[in-house]
Coordinates of C-alpha atoms and ligand atoms in Angstrom, one line a residue:
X74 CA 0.0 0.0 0.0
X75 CA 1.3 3.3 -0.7
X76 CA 2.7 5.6 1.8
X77 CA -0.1 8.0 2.4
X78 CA -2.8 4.9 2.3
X79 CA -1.8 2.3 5.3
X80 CA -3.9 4.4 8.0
X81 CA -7.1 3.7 5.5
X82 CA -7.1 0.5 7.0
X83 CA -6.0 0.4 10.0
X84 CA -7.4 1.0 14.1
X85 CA -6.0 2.8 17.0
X86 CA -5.8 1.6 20.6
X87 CA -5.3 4.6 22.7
X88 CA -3.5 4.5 26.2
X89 CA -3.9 7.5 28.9
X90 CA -0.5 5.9 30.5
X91 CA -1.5 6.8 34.1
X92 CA -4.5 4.3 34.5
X93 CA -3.9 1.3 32.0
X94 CA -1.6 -0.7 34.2
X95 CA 1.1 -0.5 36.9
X96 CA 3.9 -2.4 36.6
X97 CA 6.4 -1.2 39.4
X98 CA 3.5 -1.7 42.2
X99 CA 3.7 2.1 43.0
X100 CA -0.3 2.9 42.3
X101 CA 0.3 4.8 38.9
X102 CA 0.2 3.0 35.6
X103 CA 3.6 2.6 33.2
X104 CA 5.1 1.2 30.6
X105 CA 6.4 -1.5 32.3
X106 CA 2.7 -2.0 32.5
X107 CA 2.2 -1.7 29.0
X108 CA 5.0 -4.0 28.1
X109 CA 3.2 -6.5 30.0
X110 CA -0.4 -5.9 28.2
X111 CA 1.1 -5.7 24.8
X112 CA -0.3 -9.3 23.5
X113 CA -3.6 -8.3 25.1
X114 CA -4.1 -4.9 23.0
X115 CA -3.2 -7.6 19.6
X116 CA -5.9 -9.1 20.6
X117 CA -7.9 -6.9 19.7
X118 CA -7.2 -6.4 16.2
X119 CA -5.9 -3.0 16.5
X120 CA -3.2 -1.7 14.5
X121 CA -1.7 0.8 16.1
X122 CA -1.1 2.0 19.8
X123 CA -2.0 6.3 20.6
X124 CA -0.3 7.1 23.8
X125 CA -1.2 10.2 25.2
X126 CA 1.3 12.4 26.7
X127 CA 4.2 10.1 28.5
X128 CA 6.5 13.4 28.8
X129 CA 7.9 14.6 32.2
X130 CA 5.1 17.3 33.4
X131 CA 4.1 18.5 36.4
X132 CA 0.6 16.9 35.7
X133 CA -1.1 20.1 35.8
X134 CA -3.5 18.7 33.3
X135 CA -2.1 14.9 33.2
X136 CA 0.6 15.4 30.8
X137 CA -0.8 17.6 28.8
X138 CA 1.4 20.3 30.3
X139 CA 4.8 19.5 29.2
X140 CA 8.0 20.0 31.0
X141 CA 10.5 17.7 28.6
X142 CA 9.2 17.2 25.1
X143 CA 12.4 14.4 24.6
X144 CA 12.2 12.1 27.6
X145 CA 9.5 10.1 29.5
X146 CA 8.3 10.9 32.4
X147 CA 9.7 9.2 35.4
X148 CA 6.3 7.8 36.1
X149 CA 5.8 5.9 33.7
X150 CA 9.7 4.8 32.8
X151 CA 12.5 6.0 30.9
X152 CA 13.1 6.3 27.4
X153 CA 14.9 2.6 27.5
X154 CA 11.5 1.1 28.6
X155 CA 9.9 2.9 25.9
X156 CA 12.2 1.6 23.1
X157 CA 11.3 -2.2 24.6
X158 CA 7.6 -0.9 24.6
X159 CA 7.9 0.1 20.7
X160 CA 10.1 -2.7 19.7
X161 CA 7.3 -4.8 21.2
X162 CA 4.8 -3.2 19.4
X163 CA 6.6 -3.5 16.2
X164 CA 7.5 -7.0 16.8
X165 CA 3.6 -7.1 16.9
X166 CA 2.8 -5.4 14.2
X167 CA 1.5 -2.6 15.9
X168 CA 2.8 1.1 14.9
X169 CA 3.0 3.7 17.7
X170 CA 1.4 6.7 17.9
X171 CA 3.1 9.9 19.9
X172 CA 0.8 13.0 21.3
X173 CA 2.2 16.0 20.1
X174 CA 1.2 18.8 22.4
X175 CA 2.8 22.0 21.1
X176 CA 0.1 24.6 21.6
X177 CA 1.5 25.2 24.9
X178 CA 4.0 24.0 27.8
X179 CA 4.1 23.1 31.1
X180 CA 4.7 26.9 33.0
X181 CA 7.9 24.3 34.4
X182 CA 8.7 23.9 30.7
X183 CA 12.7 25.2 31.1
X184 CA 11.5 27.8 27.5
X185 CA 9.2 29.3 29.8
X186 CA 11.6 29.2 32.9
X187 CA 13.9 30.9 31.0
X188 CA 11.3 33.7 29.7
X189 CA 10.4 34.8 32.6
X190 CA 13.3 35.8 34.1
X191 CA 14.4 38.4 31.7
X192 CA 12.6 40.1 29.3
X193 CA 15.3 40.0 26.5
X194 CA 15.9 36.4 27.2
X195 CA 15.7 34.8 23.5
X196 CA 13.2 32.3 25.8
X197 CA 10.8 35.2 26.2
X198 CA 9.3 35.5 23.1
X199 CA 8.8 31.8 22.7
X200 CA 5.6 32.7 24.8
X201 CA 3.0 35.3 24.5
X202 CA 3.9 38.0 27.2
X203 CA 2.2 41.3 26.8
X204 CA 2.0 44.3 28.8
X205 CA -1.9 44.6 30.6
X206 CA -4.5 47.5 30.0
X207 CA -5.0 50.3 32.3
X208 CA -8.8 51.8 33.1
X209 CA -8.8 55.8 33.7
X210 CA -9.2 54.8 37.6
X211 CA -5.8 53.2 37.2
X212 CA -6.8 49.5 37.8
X213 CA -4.7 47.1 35.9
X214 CA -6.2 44.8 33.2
X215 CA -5.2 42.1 31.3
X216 CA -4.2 42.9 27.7
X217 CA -7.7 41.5 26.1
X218 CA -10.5 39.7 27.2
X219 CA -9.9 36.6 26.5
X220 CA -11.1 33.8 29.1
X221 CA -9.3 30.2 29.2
X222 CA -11.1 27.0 28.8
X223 CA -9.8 25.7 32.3
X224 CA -9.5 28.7 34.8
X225 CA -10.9 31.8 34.4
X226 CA -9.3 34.7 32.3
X227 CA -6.7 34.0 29.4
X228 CA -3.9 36.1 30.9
X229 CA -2.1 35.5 34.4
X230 CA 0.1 38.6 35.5
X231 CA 3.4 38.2 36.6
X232 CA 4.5 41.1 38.8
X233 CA 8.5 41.0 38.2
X234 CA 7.8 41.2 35.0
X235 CA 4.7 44.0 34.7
X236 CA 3.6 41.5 32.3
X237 CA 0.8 38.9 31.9
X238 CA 1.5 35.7 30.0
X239 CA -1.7 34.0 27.9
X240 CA -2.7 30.7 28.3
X241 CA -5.8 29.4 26.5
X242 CA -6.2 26.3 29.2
X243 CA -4.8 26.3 32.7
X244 CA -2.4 28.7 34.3
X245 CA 0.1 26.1 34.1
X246 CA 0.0 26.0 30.7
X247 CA 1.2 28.9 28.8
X248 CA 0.7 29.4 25.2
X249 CA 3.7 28.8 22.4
X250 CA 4.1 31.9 20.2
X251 CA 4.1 30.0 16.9
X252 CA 4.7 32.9 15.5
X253 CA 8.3 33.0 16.3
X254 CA 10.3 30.8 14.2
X255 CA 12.7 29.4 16.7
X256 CA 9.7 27.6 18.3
X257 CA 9.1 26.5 15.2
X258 CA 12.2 24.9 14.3
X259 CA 11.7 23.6 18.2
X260 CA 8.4 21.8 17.3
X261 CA 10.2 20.4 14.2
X262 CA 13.1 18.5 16.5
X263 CA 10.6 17.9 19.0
X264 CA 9.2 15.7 15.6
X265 CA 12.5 14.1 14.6
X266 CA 13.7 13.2 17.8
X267 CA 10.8 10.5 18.3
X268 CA 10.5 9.9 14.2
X269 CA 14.2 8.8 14.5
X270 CA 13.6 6.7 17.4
X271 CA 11.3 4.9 15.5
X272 CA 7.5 5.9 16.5
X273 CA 5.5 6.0 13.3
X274 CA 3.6 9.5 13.9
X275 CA 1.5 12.2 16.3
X276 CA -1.9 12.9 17.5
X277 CA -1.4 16.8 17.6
X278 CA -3.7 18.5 20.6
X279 CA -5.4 21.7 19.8
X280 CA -3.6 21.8 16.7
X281 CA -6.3 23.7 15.0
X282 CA -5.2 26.5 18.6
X283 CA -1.7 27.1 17.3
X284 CA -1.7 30.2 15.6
X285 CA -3.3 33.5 17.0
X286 CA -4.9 36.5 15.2
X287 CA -1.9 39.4 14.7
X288 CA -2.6 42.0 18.0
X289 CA -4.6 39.7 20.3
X290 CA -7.9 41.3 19.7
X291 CA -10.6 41.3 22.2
X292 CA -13.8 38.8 21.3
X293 CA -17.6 40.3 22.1
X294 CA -19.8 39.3 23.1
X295 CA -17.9 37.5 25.8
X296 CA -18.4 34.0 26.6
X297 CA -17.6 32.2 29.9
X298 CA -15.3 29.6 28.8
X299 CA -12.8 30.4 25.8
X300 CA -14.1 33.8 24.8
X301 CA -11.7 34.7 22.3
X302 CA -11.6 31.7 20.4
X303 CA -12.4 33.4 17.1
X304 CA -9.0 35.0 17.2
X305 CA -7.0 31.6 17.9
X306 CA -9.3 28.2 16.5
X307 CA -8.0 27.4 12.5
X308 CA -6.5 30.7 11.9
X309 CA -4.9 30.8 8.4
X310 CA -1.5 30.3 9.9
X311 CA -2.2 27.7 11.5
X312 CA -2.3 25.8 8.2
X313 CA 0.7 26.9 7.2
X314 CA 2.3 26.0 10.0
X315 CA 1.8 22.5 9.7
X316 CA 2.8 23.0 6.2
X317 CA 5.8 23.8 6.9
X318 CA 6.4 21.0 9.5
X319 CA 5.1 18.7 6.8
X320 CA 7.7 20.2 4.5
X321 CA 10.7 20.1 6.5
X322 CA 10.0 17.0 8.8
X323 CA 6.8 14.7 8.4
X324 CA 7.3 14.1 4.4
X325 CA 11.0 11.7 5.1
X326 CA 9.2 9.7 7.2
X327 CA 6.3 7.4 6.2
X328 CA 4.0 8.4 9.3
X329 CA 0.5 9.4 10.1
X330 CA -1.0 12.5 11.9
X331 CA -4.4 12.9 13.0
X332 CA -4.9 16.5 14.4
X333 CA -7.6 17.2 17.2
X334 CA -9.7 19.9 16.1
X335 CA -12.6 21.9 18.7
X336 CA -14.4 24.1 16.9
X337 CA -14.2 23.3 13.4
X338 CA -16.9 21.8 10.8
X339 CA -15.8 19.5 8.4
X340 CA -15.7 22.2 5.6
X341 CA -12.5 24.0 7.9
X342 CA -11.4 20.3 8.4
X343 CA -10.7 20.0 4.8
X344 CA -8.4 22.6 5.0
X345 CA -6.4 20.3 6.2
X346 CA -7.0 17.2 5.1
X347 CA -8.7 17.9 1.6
X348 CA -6.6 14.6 -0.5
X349 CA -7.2 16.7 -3.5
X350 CA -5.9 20.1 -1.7
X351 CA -3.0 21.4 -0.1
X352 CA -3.4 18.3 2.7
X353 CA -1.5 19.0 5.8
X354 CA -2.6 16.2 7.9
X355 CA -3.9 12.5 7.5
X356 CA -7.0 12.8 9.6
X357 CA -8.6 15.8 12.2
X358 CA -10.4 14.7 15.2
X359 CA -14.2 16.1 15.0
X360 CA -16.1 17.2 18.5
X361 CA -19.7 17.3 17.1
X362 CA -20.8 14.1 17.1
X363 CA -20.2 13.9 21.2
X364 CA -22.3 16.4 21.4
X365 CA -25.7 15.0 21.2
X366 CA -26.5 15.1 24.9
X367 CA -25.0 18.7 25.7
X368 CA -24.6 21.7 24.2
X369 CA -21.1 22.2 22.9
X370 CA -19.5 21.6 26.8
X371 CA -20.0 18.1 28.1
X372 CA -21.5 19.7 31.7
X373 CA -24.0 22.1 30.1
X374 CA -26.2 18.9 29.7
X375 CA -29.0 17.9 27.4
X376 CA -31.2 14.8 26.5
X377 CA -29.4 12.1 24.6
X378 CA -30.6 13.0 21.0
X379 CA -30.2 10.5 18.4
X380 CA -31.1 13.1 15.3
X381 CA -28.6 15.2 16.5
X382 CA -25.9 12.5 16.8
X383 CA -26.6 10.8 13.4
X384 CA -26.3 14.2 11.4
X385 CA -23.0 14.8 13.2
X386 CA -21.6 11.5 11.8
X387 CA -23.5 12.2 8.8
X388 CA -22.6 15.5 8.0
X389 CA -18.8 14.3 8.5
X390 CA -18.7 11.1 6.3
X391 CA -20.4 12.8 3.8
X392 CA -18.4 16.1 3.2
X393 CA -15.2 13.6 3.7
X394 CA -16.1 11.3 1.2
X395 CA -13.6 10.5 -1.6
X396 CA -11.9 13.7 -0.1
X397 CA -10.4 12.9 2.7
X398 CA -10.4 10.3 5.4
X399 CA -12.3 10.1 9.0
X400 CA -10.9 9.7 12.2
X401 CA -14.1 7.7 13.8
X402 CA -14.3 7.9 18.0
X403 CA -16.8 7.4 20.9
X404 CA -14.4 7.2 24.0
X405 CA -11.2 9.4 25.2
X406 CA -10.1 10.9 28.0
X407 CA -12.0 13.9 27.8
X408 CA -15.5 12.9 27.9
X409 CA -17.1 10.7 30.2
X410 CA -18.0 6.9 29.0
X411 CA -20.1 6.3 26.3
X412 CA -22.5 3.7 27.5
X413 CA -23.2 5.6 30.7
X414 CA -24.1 8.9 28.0
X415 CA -25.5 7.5 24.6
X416 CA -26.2 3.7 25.7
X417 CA -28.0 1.8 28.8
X418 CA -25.8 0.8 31.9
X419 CA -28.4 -1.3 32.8
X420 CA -27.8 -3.0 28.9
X421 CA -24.0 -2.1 28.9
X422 CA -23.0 -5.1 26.5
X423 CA -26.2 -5.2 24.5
X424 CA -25.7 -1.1 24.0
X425 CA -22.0 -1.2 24.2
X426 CA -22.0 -3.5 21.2
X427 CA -24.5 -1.7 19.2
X428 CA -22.3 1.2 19.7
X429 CA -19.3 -0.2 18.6
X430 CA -20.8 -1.3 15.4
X431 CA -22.3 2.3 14.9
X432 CA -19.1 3.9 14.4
X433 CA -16.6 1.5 13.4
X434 CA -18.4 0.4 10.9
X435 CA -18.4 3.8 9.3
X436 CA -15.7 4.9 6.5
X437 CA -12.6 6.2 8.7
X438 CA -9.9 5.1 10.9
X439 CA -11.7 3.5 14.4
X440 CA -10.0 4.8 17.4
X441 CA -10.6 3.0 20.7
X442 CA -9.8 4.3 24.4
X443 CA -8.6 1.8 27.0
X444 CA -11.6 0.4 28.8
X445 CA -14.2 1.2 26.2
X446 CA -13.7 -2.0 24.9
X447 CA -14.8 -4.2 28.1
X448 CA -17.7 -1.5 29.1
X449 CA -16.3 0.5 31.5
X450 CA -18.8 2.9 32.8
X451 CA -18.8 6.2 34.7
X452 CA -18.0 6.8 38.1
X453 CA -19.4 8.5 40.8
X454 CA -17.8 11.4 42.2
X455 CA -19.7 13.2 45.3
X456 CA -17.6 16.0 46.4
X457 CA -14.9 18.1 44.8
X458 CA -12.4 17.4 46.2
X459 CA -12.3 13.6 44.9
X460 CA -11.8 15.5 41.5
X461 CA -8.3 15.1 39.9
X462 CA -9.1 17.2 36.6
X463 CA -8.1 20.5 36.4
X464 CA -11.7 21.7 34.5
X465 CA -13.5 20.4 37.6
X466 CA -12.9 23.2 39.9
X467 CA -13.9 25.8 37.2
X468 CA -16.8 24.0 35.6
X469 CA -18.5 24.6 39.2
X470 CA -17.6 28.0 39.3
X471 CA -18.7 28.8 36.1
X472 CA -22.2 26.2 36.7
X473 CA -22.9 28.1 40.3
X474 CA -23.0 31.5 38.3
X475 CA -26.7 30.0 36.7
X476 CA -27.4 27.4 39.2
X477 CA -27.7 26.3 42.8
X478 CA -24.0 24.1 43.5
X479 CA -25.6 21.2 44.1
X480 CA -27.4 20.4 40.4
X481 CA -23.8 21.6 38.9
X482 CA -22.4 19.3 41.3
X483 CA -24.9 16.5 39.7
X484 CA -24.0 17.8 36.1
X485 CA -20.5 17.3 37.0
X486 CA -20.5 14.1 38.1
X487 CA -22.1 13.4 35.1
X488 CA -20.0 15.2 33.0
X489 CA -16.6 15.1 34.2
X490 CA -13.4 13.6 32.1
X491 CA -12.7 11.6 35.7
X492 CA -15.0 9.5 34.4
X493 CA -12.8 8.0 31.7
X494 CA -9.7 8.3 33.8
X495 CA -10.7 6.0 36.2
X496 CA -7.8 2.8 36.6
X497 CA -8.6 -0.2 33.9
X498 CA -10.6 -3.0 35.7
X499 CA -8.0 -6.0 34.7
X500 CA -9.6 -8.4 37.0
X501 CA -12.1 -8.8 40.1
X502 CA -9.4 -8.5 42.2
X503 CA -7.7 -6.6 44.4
X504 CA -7.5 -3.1 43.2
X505 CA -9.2 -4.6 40.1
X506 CA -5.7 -5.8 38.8
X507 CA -4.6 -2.6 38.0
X508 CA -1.8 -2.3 40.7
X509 CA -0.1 -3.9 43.8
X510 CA 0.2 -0.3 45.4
X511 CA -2.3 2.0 46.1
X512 CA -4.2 3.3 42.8
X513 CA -3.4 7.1 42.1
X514 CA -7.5 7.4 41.6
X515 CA -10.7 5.8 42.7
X516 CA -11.0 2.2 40.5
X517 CA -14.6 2.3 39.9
X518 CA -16.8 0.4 42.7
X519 CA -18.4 -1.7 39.7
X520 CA -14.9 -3.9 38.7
X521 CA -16.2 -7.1 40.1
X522 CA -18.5 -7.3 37.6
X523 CA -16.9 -5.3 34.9
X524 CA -13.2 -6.5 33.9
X525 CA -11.6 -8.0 31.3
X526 CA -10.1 -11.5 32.7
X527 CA -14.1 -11.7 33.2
X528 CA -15.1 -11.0 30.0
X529 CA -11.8 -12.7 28.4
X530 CA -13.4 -16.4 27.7
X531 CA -17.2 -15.7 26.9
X532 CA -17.8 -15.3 23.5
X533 CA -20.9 -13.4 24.2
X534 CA -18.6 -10.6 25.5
X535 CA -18.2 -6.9 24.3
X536 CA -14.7 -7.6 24.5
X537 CA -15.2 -10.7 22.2
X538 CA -17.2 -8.2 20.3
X539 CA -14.8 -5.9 19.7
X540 CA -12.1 -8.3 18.7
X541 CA -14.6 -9.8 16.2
X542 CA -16.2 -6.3 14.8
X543 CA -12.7 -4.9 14.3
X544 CA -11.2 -8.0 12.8
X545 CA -14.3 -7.9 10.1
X546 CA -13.8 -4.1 9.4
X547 CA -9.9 -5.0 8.9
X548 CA -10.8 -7.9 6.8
X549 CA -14.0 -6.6 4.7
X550 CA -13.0 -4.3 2.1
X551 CA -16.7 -2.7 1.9
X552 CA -15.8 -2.1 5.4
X553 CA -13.1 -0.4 5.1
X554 CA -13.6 1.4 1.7
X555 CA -17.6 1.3 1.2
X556 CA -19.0 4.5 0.7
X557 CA -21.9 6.0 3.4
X558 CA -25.3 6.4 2.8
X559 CA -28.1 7.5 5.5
X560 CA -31.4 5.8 5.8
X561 CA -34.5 7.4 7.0
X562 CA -36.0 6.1 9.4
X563 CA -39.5 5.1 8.0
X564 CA -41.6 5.1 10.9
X565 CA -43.6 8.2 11.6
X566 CA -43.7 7.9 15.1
X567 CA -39.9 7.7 15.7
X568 CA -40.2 11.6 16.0
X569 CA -42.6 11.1 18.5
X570 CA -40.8 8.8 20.5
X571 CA -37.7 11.0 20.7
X572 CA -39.6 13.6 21.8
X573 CA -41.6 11.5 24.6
X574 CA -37.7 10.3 25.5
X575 CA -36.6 14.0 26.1
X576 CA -39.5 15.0 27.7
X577 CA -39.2 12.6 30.2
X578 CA -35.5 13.0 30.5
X579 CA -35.6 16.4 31.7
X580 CA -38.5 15.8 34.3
X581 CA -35.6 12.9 35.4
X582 CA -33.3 15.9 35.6
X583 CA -35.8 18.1 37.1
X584 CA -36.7 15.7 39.7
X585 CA -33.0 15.1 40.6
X586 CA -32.3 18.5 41.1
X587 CA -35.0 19.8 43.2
Ligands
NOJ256 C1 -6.9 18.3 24.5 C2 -6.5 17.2 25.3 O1 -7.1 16.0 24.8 C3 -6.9 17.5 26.7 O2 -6.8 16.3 27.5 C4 -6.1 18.6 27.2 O3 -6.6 19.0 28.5 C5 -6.2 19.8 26.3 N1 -6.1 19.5 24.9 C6 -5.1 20.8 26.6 O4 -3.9 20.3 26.2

């Protein structure tokens, strides 16, 4: 198969390193972990392994705040484990997937360290520092009104300086200027280092973020949570950014990228991805169709609405087809678990199954998140403190401005990415097999009955399911290359039905939060 076409046909396993599997006993999951699991991710008839971030970080936001783009993070190993964990995958034939995370740093990054000490510091202008507004009363502002997505306003001010840094997620996370070359040419050794150690390409977070409008303007009206996106979501730079990187890294090496993409519609997508255009990545990562039971934030909830879901996936397979290629999801680590929103805990496997054929069997590349494939279902968080995600604390702050704490408290629990980042139920027993120690989080209270040693010998299984649906799609070309067509449902009082569903839905809601 030719270079650009091997992702066509081929499914992703992703791992969110801290809760697959402890190997070293001390409560947090590794690669030693991994190592260990790597025949049981074959079995399922993936291709291909997606680790998100494995970097050192501060774990600010779980990796996603990086403080060493070139080494793994003591947690989880060293970069001799790693090579051991990609030979094993290759030995497999497995291909391993890096996350790419180059919209910002860690704020312990040693760029940003270096920054802001000294404002003529070559490190400074790797970052967006800017000098804040004053009012005629004299109070000081920040230089726009931008607000993150994690913790309040854009900016945070630091006094030695006079000068506030941006950063679109948590304070912890400062923005890259992309703007500036020499991060640039950063991101592009960042790229060779692991292409030359052998991993075979990136998922790239927020890459549709990287590049701001010229002068920071401010956004109006304001929103609540990332007011200001307009000026910073697929920007025309931001394309030829990853042009370049293509250019000058990504086309000597036969890899794949799939970029995650908030905010865009699949017209923007094909920006980048358009086959017959200026294609700057293999696949983008589309929010919309997780949106059928909230409106556009997983907390500001809504009735499960199956119209709305199936024109999502619609809309993208059709506007994709013979243009460019899908990346297909249900389950990551940012939204909660998919048979506890769109399917039936009480018929995990029957629903579990009937989602898994949903979207596999759609024309893309199937992406799976560790656990989805055995039913793991949400958890149940009470208080706020038991949160370990960063976007908890806001979300209640922001939920409490329009309603009492306790129903945001509900929508949270509900809502949270905890849900998904709850330890892998291996086995009923202790600590659900996930560690000898004591588990970094809460392993979900339901492992004894959900787990995969469990589910590992009945063929009536999702796991058994999964194996089996993704071993057909790998295997039956109309699976993999077939085109999509919708059907209408034809009975009239399917409309009807929804609408009874919602209905009753919200008087559940109602009658929970009163
Ligand atoms: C998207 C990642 O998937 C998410 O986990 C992270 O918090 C944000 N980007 C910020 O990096």
């Amino acid at each position: 198969m030719a270079k650009s076409e091997w992702y066509k046909n081929m499914s992703v396993y992703q791992i969110w390193p801290r809760s697959f599997c402890d190997g070293n006993g001390d409560g947090i999951g590794d690669l030693w972990g991994v190592l260990d699991k790597l025949d049981y991710i074959k079995s399922l008839n993936v291709d291909a392994i997606w680790f998100s971030p494995l970097f050192p970080s501060p774990n600010a936001d779980y990796g996603y705040d990086i403080s060493d783009y070139m080494d793994i993070h003591p947690d989880y190993g060293n970069l001799q484990v790693f090579r051991q964990v990609l030979d094993g995958a290759h030995a497999r034939g497995m291909k391993v997937f890096m996350d790419l995370v180059v919209n910002h740093t860690s704020d312990e990054h040693k760029w940003f360290i270096e920054g802001r000490k000294d404002k003529n510091s070559p490190y400074h202008d790797y970052y967006y520092w800017r000098n804040g507004r004053t009012t005629r009363s004299g109070r000081r502002l920040p230089p726009n009104n931008w607000s993150s997505v994690f913790e309040g306003g854009a900016w945070e001010y630091d006094a030695s300086l006079d000068e506030y840094y941006l950063h679109v997620f948590a304070k912890k996370q400062p923005d890259l200027n992309m703007a500036n070359p020499r991060v640039r040419e950063e991101v592009k050794n960042i790229l060779r280092f692991w292409l030359d150690l052998g991993v075979d390409g990136f998922r790239e977070d927020v890459i549709t973020f990287i590049a701001k409008d010229e002068g920071l303007p401010s956004s109006y009206p304001p929103l609540p949570v990332a007011n200001g996106y307009r000026h910073y979501a697929n920007r025309p730079k931001a394309h030829e950014y990853l042009k370049e990187f293509k250019r000058e890294v990504l086309d000597f090496y036969d890899c794949f990228t799939v970029g995650e993409s908030p905010m865009t519609t699949p017209d923007v997508a094909l920006r980048y991805i358009d086959e017959g255009g200026d294609k700057v990545l293999d696949e983008m990562i589309a929010f919309s169709h997780m949106e059928a039971d909230c409106f556009m934030l997983d907390m500001l909830q809504l009735p499960f609405n199956l119209v709305k879901m199936k024109r999502a996936f619609s809309e993208w397979q059709t506007k994709l087809q013979g243009r460019a290629w899908n990346a297909l999801y249900i389950e990551n680590h940012d939204h909660p678990r998919i048979i506890s929103r769109y399917g039936s805990e009480e018929y995990r496997t029957e629903s579990g199954k009937m989602l898994a054929a949903m979207y596999i069997l759609q024309r893309g590349t199937p992406f799976i998140y560790q656990g989805q494939e055995i039913g793991m279902l949400n958890t149940n968080l009470t208080e706020l403190g038991m949160y370990k995600d960063v976007m908890a604390q806001n979300n209640i702050e922001v939920a409490t401005r329009f309603m009492p704490r306790s129903t945001a408290m509900k929508l949270l629990a509900r809502s949270s990415r905890d849900n998904a980042r709850t330890p892998f139920q291996w086995t009923d027993g202790k600590n659900a097999g996930f560690s000898e120690g004591t588990p970094w989080f809460f392993v979900n209270e339901n492992y004894k009955e959900i787990n995969a040693a469990q589910q590992e010998d009945d063929p009536n299984s999702l796991l058994n399911f999964y194996r089996a649906i993704l071993k057909f799609k790998k295997e039956t070309p109309v699976a993999v290359w077939g085109d999509y067509k919708e059907y209408f449902p034809k009975d009239k009082n399917f409309r009807f039905l929804q609408l009874r569903e919602q209905l009753r839905h919200h008087e559940r809601l109602y009658l929970a939060a009163v």
